[in-house]
Coordinates of C-alpha atoms and ligand atoms in Angstrom, one line a residue:
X1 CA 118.0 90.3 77.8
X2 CA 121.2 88.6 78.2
X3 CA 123.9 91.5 79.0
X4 CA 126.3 89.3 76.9
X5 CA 124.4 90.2 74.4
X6 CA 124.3 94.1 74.7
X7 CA 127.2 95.8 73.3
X8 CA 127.6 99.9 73.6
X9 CA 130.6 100.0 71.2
X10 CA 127.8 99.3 68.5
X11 CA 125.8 101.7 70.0
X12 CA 128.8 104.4 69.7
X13 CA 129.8 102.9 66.5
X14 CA 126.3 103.7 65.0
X15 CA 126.4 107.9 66.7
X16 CA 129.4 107.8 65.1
X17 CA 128.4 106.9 61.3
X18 CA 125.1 108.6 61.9
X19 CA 127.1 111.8 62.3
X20 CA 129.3 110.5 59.4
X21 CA 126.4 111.3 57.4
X22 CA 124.6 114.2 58.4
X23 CA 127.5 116.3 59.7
X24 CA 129.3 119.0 57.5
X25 CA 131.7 121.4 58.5
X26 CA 129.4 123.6 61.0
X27 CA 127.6 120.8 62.4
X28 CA 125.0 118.3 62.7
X29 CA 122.1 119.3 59.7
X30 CA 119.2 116.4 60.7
X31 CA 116.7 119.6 61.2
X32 CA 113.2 117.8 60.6
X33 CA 111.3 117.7 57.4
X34 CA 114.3 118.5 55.5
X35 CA 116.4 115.8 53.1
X36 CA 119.1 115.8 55.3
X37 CA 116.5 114.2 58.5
X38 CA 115.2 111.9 55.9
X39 CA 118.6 110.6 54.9
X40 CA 119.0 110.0 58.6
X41 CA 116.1 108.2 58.9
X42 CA 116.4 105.7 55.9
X43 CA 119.6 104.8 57.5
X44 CA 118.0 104.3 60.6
X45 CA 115.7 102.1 59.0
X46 CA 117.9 100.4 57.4
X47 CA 119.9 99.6 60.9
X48 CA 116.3 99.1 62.1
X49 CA 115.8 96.4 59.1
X50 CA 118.2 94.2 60.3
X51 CA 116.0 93.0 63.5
X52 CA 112.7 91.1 64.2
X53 CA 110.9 94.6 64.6
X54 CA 107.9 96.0 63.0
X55 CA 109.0 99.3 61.7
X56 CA 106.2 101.9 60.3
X57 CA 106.0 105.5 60.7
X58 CA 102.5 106.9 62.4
X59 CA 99.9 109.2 61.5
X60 CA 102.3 112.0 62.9
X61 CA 105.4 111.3 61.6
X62 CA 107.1 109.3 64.6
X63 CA 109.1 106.2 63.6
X64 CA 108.2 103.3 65.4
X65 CA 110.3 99.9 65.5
X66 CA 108.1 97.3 67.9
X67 CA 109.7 94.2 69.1
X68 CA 106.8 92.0 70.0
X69 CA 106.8 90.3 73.0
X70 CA 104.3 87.3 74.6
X71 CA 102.5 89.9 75.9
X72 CA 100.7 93.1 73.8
X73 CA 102.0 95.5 77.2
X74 CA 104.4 98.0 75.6
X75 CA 108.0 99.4 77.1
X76 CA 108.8 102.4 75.0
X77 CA 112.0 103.8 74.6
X78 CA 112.5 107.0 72.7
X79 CA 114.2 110.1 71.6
X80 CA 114.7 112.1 68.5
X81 CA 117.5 112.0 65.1
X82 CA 116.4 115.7 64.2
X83 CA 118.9 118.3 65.3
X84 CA 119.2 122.0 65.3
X85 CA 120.4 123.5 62.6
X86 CA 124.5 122.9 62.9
X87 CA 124.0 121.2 65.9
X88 CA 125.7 118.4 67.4
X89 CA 126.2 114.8 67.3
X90 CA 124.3 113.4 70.5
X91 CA 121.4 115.3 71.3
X92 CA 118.3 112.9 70.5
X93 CA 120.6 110.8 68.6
X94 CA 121.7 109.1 71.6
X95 CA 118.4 108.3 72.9
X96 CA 117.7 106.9 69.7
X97 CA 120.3 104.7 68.8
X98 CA 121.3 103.9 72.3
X99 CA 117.6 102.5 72.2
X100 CA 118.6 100.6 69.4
X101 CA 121.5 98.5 70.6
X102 CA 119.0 97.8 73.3
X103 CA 116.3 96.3 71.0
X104 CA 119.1 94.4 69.0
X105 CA 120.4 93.2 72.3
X106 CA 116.5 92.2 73.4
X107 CA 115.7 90.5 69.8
X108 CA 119.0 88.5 70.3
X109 CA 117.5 87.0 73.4
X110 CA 114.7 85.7 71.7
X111 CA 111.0 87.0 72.3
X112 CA 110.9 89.0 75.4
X113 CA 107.5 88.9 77.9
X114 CA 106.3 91.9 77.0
X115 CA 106.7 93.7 73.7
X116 CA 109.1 96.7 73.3
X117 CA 109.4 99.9 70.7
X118 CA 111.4 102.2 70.2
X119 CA 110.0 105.7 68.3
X120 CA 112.1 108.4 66.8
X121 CA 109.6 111.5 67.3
X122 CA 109.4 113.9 64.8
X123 CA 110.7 117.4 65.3
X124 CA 111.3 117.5 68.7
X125 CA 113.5 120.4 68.1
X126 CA 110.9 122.9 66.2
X127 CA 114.0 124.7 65.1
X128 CA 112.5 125.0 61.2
X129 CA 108.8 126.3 62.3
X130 CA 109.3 126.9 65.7
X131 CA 107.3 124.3 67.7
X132 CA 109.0 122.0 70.0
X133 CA 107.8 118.3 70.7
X134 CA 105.7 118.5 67.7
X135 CA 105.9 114.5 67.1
X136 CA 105.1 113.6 70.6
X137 CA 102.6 116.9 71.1
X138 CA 100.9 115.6 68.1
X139 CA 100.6 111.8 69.2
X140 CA 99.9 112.8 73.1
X141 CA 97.5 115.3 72.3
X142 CA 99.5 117.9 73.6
X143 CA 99.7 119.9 70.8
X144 CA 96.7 120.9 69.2
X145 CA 97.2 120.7 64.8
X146 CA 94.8 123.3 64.6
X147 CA 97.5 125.8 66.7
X148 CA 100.5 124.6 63.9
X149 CA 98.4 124.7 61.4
X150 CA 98.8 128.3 60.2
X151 CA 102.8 128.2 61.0
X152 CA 105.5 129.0 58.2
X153 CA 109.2 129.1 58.1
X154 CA 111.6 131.7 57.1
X155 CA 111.3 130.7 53.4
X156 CA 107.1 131.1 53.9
X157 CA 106.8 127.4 53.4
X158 CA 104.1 125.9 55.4
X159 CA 104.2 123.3 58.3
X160 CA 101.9 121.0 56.8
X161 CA 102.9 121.2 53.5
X162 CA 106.6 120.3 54.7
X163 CA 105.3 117.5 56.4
X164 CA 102.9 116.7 54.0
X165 CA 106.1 116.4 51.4
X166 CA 107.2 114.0 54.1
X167 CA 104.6 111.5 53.6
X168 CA 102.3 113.1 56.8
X169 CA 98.9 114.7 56.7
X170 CA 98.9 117.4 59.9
X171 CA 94.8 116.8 60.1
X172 CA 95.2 113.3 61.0
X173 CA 98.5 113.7 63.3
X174 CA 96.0 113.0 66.5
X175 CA 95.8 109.7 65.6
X176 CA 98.8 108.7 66.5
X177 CA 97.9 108.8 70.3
X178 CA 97.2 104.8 69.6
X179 CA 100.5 104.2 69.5
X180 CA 100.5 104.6 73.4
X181 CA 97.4 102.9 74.4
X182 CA 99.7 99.9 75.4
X183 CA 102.7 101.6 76.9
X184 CA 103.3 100.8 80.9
X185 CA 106.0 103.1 80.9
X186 CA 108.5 105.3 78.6
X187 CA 112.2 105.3 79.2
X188 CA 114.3 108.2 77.4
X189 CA 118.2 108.9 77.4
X190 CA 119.5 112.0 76.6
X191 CA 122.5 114.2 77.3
X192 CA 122.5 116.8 80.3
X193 CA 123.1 119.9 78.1
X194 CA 124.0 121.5 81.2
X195 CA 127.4 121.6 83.7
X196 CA 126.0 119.5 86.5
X197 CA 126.9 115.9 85.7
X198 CA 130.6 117.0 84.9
X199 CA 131.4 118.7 87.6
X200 CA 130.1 116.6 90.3
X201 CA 132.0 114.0 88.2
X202 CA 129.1 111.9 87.7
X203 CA 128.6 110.2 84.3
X204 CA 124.7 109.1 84.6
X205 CA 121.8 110.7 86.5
X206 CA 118.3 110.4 86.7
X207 CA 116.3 112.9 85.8
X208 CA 113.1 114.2 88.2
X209 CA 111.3 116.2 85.5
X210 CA 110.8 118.5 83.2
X211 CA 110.7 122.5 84.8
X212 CA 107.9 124.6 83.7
X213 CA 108.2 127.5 81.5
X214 CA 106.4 131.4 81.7
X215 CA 107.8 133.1 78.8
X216 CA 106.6 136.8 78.1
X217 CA 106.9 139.4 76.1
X218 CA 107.7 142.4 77.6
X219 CA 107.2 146.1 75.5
X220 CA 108.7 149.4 77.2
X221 CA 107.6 152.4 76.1
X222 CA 109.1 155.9 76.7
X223 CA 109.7 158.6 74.5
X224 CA 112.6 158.7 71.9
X225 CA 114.3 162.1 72.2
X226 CA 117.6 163.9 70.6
X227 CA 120.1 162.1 73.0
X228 CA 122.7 165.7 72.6
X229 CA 120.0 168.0 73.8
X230 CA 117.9 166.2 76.3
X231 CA 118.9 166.4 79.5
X232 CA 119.7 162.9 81.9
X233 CA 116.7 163.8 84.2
X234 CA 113.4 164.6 81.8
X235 CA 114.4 161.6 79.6
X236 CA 112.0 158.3 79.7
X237 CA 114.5 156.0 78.5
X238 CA 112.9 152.7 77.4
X239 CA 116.3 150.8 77.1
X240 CA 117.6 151.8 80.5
X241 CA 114.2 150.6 82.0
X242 CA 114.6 147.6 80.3
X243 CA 118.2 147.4 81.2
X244 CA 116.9 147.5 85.4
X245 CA 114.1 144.6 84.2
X246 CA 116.8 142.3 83.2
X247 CA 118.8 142.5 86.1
X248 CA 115.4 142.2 88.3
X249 CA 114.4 138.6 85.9
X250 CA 118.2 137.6 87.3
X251 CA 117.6 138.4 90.9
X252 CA 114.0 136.6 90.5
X253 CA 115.9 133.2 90.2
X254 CA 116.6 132.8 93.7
X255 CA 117.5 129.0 94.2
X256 CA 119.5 126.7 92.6
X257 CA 116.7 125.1 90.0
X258 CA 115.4 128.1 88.7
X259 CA 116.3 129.4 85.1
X260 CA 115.9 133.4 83.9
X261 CA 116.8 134.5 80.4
X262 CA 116.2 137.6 78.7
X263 CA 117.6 136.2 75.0
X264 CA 115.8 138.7 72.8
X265 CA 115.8 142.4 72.8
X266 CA 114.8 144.9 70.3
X267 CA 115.7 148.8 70.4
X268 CA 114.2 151.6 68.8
X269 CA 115.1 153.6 67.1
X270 CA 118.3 152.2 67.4
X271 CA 120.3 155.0 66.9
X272 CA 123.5 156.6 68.6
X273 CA 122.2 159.7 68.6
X274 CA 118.5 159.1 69.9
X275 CA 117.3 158.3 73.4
X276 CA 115.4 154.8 72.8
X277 CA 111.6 155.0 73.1
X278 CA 110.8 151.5 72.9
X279 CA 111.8 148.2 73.8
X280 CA 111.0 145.0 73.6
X281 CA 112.2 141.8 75.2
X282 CA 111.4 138.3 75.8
X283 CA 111.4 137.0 79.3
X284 CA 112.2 133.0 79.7
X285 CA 111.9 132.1 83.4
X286 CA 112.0 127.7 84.7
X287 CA 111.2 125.9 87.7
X288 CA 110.7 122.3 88.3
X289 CA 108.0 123.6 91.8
X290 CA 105.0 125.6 89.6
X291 CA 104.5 127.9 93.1
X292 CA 108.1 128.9 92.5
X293 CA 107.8 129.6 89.5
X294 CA 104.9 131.6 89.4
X295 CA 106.9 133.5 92.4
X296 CA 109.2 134.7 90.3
X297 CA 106.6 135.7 87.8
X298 CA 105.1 137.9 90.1
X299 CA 108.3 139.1 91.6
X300 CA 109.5 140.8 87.9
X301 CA 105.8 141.9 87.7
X302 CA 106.2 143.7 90.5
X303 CA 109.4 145.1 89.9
X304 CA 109.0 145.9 86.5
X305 CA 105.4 148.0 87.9
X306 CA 108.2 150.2 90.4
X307 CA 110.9 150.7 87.4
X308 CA 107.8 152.1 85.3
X309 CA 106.7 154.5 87.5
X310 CA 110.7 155.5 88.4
X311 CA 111.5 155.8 85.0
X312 CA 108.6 157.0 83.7
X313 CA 107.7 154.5 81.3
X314 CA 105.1 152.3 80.6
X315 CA 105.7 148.0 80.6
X316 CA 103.5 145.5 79.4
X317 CA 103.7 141.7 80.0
X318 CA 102.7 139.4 77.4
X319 CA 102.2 136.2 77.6
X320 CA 103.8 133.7 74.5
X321 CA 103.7 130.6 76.1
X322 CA 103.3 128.0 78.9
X323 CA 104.0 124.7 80.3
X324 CA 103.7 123.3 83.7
X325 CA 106.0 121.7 85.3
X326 CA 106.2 117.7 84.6
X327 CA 107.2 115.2 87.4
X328 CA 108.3 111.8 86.2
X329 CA 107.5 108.6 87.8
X330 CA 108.4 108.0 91.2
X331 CA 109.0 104.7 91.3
X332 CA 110.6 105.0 88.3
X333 CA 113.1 107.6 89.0
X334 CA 113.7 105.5 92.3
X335 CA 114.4 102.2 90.0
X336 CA 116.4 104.2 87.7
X337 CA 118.2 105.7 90.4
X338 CA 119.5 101.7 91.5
X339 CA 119.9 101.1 88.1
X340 CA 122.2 103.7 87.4
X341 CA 124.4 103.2 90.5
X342 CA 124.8 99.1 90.0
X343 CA 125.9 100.2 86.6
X344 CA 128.2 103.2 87.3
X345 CA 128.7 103.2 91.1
X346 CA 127.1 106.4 91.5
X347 CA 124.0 108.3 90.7
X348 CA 122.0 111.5 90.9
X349 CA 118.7 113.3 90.7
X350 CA 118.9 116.4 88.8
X351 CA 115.4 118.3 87.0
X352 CA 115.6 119.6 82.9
X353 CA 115.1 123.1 83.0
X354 CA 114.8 121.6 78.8
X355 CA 111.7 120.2 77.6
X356 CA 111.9 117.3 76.1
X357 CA 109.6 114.5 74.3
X358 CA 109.7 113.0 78.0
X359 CA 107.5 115.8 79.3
X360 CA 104.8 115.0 76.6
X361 CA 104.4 111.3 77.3
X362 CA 104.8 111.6 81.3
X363 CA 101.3 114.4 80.8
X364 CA 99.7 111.8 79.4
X365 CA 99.8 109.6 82.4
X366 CA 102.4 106.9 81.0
X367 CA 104.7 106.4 83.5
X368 CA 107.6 108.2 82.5
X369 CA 111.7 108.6 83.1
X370 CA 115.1 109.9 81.5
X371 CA 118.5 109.3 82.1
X372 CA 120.8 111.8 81.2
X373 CA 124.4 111.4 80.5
X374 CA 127.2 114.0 80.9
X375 CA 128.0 116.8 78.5
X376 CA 131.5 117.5 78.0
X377 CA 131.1 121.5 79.6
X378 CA 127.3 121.1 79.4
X379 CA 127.6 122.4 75.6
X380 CA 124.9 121.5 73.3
X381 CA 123.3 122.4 69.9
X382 CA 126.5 123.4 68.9
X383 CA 129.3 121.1 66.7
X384 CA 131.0 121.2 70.0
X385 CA 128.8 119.1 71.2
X386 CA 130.5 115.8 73.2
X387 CA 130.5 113.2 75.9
X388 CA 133.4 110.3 76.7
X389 CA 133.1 107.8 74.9
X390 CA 132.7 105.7 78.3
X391 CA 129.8 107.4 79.7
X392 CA 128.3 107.3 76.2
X393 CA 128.9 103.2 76.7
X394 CA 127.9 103.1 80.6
X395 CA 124.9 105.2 79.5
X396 CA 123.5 102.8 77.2
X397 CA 124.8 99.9 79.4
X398 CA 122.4 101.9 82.4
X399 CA 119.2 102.3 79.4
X400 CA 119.6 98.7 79.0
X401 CA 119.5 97.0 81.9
X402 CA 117.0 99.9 83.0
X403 CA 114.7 98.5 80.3
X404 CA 115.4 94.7 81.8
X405 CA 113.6 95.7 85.2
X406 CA 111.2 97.8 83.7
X407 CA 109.9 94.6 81.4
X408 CA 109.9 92.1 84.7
X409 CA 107.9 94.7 86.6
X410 CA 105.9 95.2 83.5
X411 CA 105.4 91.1 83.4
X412 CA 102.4 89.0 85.4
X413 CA 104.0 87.0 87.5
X414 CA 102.9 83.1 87.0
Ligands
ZN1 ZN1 117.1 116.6 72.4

């Protein structure tokens, strides 16, 4: 593309009406398979409408805008419009619409050598039945339909009938996957959601990969007892156990990359005047190196086996889900990585201890990177939720010319 004809200002013009639309007083509302995402995404068709793009929404519910080029090779860039529920104005939204300025910007230069699309996945958030990625699981292969298809949300509404009221039949999601037969690489921007960026005054890096994810659930039994009678040294006290178990997931996260979060526990019976007799928690631990990680798995085992027999309790780990770790590509990261310091001077590698669509395409073998921009005190999913409007522009201005060396790689020579 020409970079005269890129603009970020449009890009931040169009985050800015976007949220216009879909924001109220507590935050962003584009939560998928609600009105509120579908408003977002006629208007993004609508923006979409005004270039030479094919624009059609796939057997999973992805939206797909495709610039064709000379060449049937496909450069993907991506993200997602859906949000938490009062989340904020950036997260996906950038990746999206920063994507667009860069198609508009392509399209303006006349047919490119290869052909590019963009794709809004679907529910990338899972935050109205609980599965993350669903879009790009779906269309990877990732994600099984069979394993959503029992899945409700708080109202008892199904999955697939919210998605079939959306115009998408769950059974045939799989067939989406065609979409990527012809993509040579994905490119994804997104915002850190995390301190790192900001304080190493930074307002681009490129990301690594994706970190991979043990979470467990974790029940402690003792016995629940009148807490005036019982003395301190016969009780079996399931909350203090647990109490020793979180401060053991903390010292389990050794190094700088790894994660550990106990964000769930339950208490019973929950009383002030009973000893507790049972707990249970759930146990979120992240690293980008799987040996690490499954190191510090076996460290809290460990630990938690030595607090049982101490406190005279019993603690059982279940497991609720896994991921490995994802790498990104190489020579991608190493591109993005010149990219990102021609356009801003400087540049990073930092890993997402977050999943995001990224991880789904990169396990599929496409050849796979993200840029991540600052977050104004690494807040996200919150209203809060910000970034300068500078780095929002050099960001764009670092997808875009990102994309331009991607598609002359991606081109025959002769
Ligand atoms: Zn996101």
């Amino acid at each position: 593309m020409a970079a005269a004809d890129l603009d970020p200002g449009r890009a931040l013009a169009d985050l800015r009406a976007l949220r216009e639309l879909t924001e109220d007083e507590r935050g962003a509302q584009r939560v998928a398979w609600t009105e509120t995402w579908a408003t977002a995404r006629a208007w993004l068709r609508e923006r979409l409408g005004e270039l030479p793009v094919d624009v059609d929404t796939d057997e999973a519910g992805n939206l797909w805008a495709v610039l064709p080029g000379a060449r049937p090779e496909t450069v993907v860039l991506g993200s997602h419009v859906d949000s938490v529920p009062d989340g904020g104005w950036l997260d996906g939204a950038l990746g999206v619409l920063g994507g667009l300025e860069v198609l508009r910007a392509l399209a303006a230069a006349g047919e490119p050598p290869v052909t590019v699309a963009l794709v809004d996945w679907a529910d990338e958030e899972g935050a109205r039945f609980g599965r993350s990625l669903l879009g790009s699981g779906l269309a990877t292969g990732t994600l099984d339909p069979d394993s959503v298809a029992g899945v409700h949300d708080r109202d008892g509404i199904a999955l697939a009938d919210a998605m079939a009221e959306h115009g998408v039949d769950l059974r045939a999601a799989p067939r989406a996957g065609a979409r990527l037969d012809r993509a040579v690489a994905y490119l994804e921007l997104h915002i850190e959601q995390g301190p790192v960026l900001e304080r190493d005054g930074l307002p681009v890096g490129v990301v690594t990969g994706t970190a991979g994810v043990e979470r467990h659930a974790v029940r402690v039994r003792g016995q629940a007892v009148q807490g005036g009678g019982f003395p301190m040294d016969a009780r079996r006290d399931a909350l203090v156990a647990a109490a020793r178990l979180v401060l053991a997931v903390r010292a389990a996260a050794r190094d700088e990359r790894s994660r550990a979060t106990v964000g769930a526990i339950a208490v019973r019976p929950a009383i002030p005047t009973a000893v507790p007799g049972e707990c249970e928690l759930v146990i979120d631990q992240r690293h980008p190196d799987a040996r690490t990680l499954a190191t510090m798995l076996s460290e809290v085992h460990d630990v938690a086996a030595a607090i049982a027999v101490d406190e005279r309790v019993e603690i059982d780990f279940q497991r609720i889900w896994s991921i490995d770790p994802v790498a990104f590509d190489g020579d991608l990261v190493a591109l993005a990585e010149e990219v990102a310091r021609e356009v801003t001077g400087t540049s990073a590698r930092l890993f997402s201890g977050a999943l995001h669509d990224a991880a789904a395409v990169a396990s599929i073998g496409v050849p796979t990177v993200m840029l991540f921009v600052q977050s104004a005190a690494g807040i996200s999913h919150a209203r809060e939720e910000d970034t300068a409007p500078e780095h929002l522009e050099a960001a764009v201005a670092t997808l875009a010319r990102l994309t331009d060396r991607v598609i002359a790689r991606a081109t025959p020579r002769g």
